[in-house]
Steps between C-alpha positions, in 0.01 A plus 500: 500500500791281347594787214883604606759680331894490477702830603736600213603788640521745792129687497593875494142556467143369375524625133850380448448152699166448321659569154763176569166282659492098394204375642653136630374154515231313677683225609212218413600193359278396251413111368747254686851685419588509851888352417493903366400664763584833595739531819447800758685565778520790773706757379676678757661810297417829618263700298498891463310750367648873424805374752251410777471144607157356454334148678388299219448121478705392198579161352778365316459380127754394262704772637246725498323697761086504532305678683145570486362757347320663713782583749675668209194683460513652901837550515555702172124639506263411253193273495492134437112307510334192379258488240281192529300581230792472210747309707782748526712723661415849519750761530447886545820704482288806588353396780686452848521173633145343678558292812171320457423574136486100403208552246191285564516205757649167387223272423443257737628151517228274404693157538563478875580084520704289339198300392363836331853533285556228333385337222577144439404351099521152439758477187465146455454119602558148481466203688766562734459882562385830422664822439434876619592795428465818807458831408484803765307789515521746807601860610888570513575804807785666611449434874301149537439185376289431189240447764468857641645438856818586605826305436619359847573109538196429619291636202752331294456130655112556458536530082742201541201296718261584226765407216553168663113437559444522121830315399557230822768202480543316171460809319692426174656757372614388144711245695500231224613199761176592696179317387253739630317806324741788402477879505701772308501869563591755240594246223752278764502250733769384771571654865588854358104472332363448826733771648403780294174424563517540834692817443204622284245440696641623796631801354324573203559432122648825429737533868777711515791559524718196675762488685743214543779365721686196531480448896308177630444616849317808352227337363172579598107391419447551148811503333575346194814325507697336209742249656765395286837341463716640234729259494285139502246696314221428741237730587106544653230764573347562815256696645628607921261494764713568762831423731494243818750330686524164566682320726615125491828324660773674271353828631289786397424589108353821359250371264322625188159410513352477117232388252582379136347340187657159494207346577319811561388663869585350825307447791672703701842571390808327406809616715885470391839618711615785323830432554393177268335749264806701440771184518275334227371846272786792561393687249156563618310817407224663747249718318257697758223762448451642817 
């Protein structure tokens, strides 16, 4: 359940924190307005209820604290469920809070492989090359990939295999200079197309909420990172699969193993020093879901 809520106020009780209740956001980014994206980061300010500390996960939003609803619900005491049926939140302010009371079961995923998500439409074509447009349809969780299995690096390398089965090298991704076919996803083309693809289909269309950090060395499989250069105005999307080190006659280099949409996939994966990354883009920006 991605429904959370912002605390105004200290809860003195159920009626009176009920009363002040803004149901919050869901976090999804909708069409290709990912330069807007919402920005969530671990909040680490204490949270109390009737002047006892409570354990909640809460993120940081414009300022604002979120948490999800449902923790609200257990620590001040009333109900919070799911109804499928209508596609909202229930809340019962005169009922005490149900552990497992998650109304009827999540339906299941029925688009398990990359191959089964996506939907690639020929737009157009000429002599020279033909254009296609990807859409995505698959399950978004809370606790996996868009697949169903758990997010750990290896689950995350096998989406990326299947990714770069479909779209190998000389994958054009609305790179003009490149004479092959070229593919757009959510009305754009470019590296950050092919990166938010990757970001969809690993995590889901609808994934939520992201985090984001600025340190290199942190990177893991299947972050999205925006490298950029504030100053020279250069910039590029990639997808990570991973850290290595590599060692040649100047010594040994931490490096950032990666995929992007240049020229689409690579067999394997490409490989740059990150102390190169961050002398060339400074200004980097990490985003992670998991």
């Amino acid at each position: 359940m991605y429904s959370i809520i912002r605390i105004f106020y200290k809860m003195r009780s159920a009626t009176t924190f009920l009363a002040g209740l803004l149901v919050g956001m869901n976090l999804s980014i909708a069409g290709y307005a990912y330069a807007t994206e919402v920005m969530a980061t671990l909040s680490t300010q204490p949270i109390f209820v009737d002047g006892e500390q409570v354990e909640m996960t809460a993120y940081s939003i414009n300022g604002n604290n979120y948490v999800k609803l449902r923790d609200i619900g257990e620590a001040v005491g009333f109900n919070v469920s799911w109804n499928y049926d209508e596609s909202r939140v229930d809340i019962d302010s005169t009922s005490p809070y149900i552990a497992d009371d998650l109304g009827e079961v999540a339906p299941p995923t029925t688009n398990t492989t990359v191959a089964e998500m996506l939907t690639v439409t020929q737009t157009s074509s000429t002599t020279a090359k033909d254009k296609y447009s990807i859409s995505i349809d698959n399950t978004t969780y809370s606790d996996c990939l868009a697949n169903g299995e758990a997010i750990t690096e290896a689950n995350v390398l096998a989406v990326i295999d299947e990714i770069l089965d479909i779209f190998p090298d000389g994958t054009s991704w609305g790179a003009t200079y490149n004479s092959g076919d070229e593919y757009y996803y959510a009305g754009g083309g470019g590296c950050n197309s092919f990166a938010w693809m990757t970001r969809d289909l690993l995590y889901g269309t609808n994934c939520s909420p992201v985090t984001t950090h600025t340190n290199l060395s942190l990177a893991k499989a299947g972050d999205i990172v925006h490298l950029k250069n504030q100053s020279t105005g250069n910039e590029h999307w990639i997808v990570v699969t991973g850290q290595s080190l590599q060692t040649v006659t100047s010594g040994t280099y931490y490096m950032l193993d990666y995929i992007d949409g240049n020229v689409g996939g690579k067999t394997g994966s490409a490989s740059t020093n990150i102390q190169s990354f961050e002398y060339s883009y400074p200004d980097s920006i990490i985003y992670s879901y998991y």
